[in-house]
């Protein structure tokens, strides 16, 4: 009962039960997804047009962090422009340049452009809009492959956003932050919803870039309990499970690498990897391997570790969102079907189509949220 799903044309959510949670701390979480983040841009632009910001904290990964930054800076259309104009430019990425000259994805060029007109991210306005609240970008430490969270509006915000987007093997090198090396937050925290819950959010809105099936049957029960049972046992069990995953990385390294190499040898790499990571990296893992092979790079154990951690942590996150603890309500705003855009090299037509889907889904959620608030007010009166 404490989960809900909203798309451009459908709502699967028990609004009466949701009303029990929205008076508590509400956090907004934005998934990455490369150019698929244009859907998130649409959702957040719909929020800006409605002057809608009931959130206490913000968590983003990769393109999700960039979109949250534009939202908090109150710059309608900037997230869309970053993806539509900058990431489609050959200056940002050129497939043939990557294959022939090892010309990496130029995130540095894109970050320079977003500090200049006509884009110019207004960081000062973002800080004022944020006030005493917190906005976090997820990045993955290359040392332990764990997720770390950085304040988006610190003085090193360019490094933080770059690190969150630094896709291994497509971006040239890990990003140095305070003496540590970081890569794409999507490796260990594709959807940092668990961190929002650990920080005591009781209502979490997650913007996804992948479609969800809507199978919920609305429950119109009006029996509102006076208290919610503590769930420290769940928090402890989840933390223990994540610790077990991390402790087994070294143990599984050789077995995992052997598994990958056997699939490569059997020429079934593309389909096997697509089933493992769901295509959430810029190219599915099979494409990533093939590009590295063209460059003469080895598919080494460090990349195998990243794929393994990504798959495992994403699986845990899926389980968490499908069956969250009793003290939180999670609403996922998502596309109703597969987006037309891909993580990279999408057409502008497909990007605009997906942006409109995001606008429509965002508008539907705003209406739902305001209706839920109205129900609460009527019950109180």
PDB file of C-alpha atoms in Angstrom, residues 1 14 16-21 219-228 379:
ATOM      1  CA  UNK A   1       0.000   0.000   0.000  1.00  0.00           C
ATOM      2  CA  UNK A  14      -3.903   5.045  -2.898  1.00  0.00           C
ATOM      3  CA  UNK A  16      -5.856   8.281   1.167  1.00  0.00           C
ATOM      4  CA  UNK A  17      -2.946   6.197   2.363  1.00  0.00           C
ATOM      5  CA  UNK A  18      -0.464   8.588   0.745  1.00  0.00           C
ATOM      6  CA  UNK A  19      -2.026  11.417   2.735  1.00  0.00           C
ATOM      7  CA  UNK A  20      -0.691   9.842   5.925  1.00  0.00           C
ATOM      8  CA  UNK A  21       2.900  10.495   4.849  1.00  0.00           C
ATOM      9  CA  UNK A 219      -7.517   0.959  -1.590  1.00  0.00           C
ATOM     10  CA  UNK A 220      -9.914   3.586  -0.305  1.00  0.00           C
ATOM     11  CA  UNK A 221      -9.557   2.715   3.382  1.00  0.00           C
ATOM     12  CA  UNK A 222      -9.988   5.723   5.674  1.00  0.00           C
ATOM     13  CA  UNK A 223      -8.639   4.052   8.811  1.00  0.00           C
ATOM     14  CA  UNK A 224      -5.615   6.180   9.635  1.00  0.00           C
ATOM     15  CA  UNK A 225      -3.461   4.728  12.424  1.00  0.00           C
ATOM     16  CA  UNK A 226      -2.251   7.131  15.083  1.00  0.00           C
ATOM     17  CA  UNK A 227       1.304   5.774  14.997  1.00  0.00           C
ATOM     18  CA  UNK A 228       3.555   3.901  12.625  1.00  0.00           C
ATOM     19  CA  UNK A 379     -10.256  15.909   7.269  1.00  0.00           C
TER      20      UNK A 379
END
